[in-house]
Amino acid sequence: MKDFTVEELNFLCILRGIDRKDTISNIVEATPYIADDDVRKIGERLLFTLEAMTDAEYNDISFDEAFEA
């Protein structure tokens, strides 16, 4: 499984869809509206990672980690 940065995991939680393909679609749709270059780069990195992983790998992502202190 891919280790995500805190920023990537938070971004992923915000745009998370019902599955990997839906999440990819959400990120693609949101990207043109992201004004901050650093945040846009996080989205682009995350998009590349999601496109390279399998659905099974996506399903193994623990979204609970984003909310741990």
Coordinates of C-alpha atoms in Angstrom, one line a residue:
M1 CA 0.0 0.0 0.0
K2 CA 1.1 3.5 -0.7
D3 CA 2.1 5.8 2.2
F4 CA 0.4 9.1 1.7
T5 CA 1.5 12.4 3.2
V6 CA -0.8 14.1 5.7
E7 CA -1.7 16.7 3.0
E8 CA -2.4 14.0 0.4
L9 CA -4.6 12.0 2.8
N10 CA -6.5 15.1 3.8
F11 CA -7.0 16.1 0.1
L12 CA -8.1 12.5 -0.6
C13 CA -10.7 12.6 2.3
I14 CA -12.1 15.8 1.0
L15 CA -12.6 14.6 -2.6
R16 CA -13.2 10.9 -1.8
G17 CA -15.8 9.2 -4.0
I18 CA -17.6 5.9 -3.7
D19 CA -14.6 4.2 -5.3
R20 CA -11.2 4.8 -6.9
K21 CA -12.6 5.9 -10.3
D22 CA -15.1 8.2 -8.7
T23 CA -12.4 9.8 -6.5
I24 CA -10.2 10.3 -9.6
S25 CA -13.1 12.0 -11.4
N26 CA -13.7 14.2 -8.4
I27 CA -10.1 15.3 -8.3
V28 CA -10.1 16.0 -12.1
E29 CA -13.3 18.1 -11.8
A30 CA -12.0 20.1 -8.8
T31 CA -8.4 20.8 -10.1
P32 CA -9.3 23.8 -12.4
Y33 CA -10.9 25.5 -9.4
I34 CA -7.9 25.2 -7.1
A35 CA -6.1 28.6 -7.0
D36 CA -3.2 27.6 -4.7
D37 CA -0.3 26.2 -6.6
D38 CA 0.9 24.0 -3.7
V39 CA -2.6 22.5 -3.2
R40 CA -3.0 21.9 -6.9
K41 CA 0.4 20.1 -7.0
I42 CA -0.8 17.9 -4.1
G43 CA -3.9 17.0 -6.2
E44 CA -1.8 16.3 -9.2
R45 CA 0.5 14.0 -7.3
L46 CA -2.5 12.2 -5.7
L47 CA -4.2 11.8 -9.1
F48 CA -1.0 10.2 -10.5
T49 CA -0.9 7.8 -7.5
L50 CA -4.5 6.9 -7.7
E51 CA -4.3 6.2 -11.4
A52 CA -1.3 3.9 -10.9
M53 CA -2.9 1.8 -8.1
T54 CA -5.5 -0.9 -8.3
D55 CA -9.0 -0.8 -6.9
A56 CA -7.9 -3.4 -4.3
E57 CA -5.1 -1.1 -3.2
Y58 CA -7.5 1.9 -3.0
N59 CA -9.9 -0.1 -0.9
D60 CA -7.0 -0.8 1.6
I61 CA -6.5 2.9 2.3
S62 CA -7.2 3.7 5.9
F63 CA -9.0 7.0 5.9
D64 CA -9.1 7.0 9.7
E65 CA -5.4 8.0 9.7
A66 CA -6.4 11.5 8.4
F67 CA -8.2 12.2 11.7
E68 CA -5.6 11.0 14.2
A69 CA -3.8 13.6 16.2

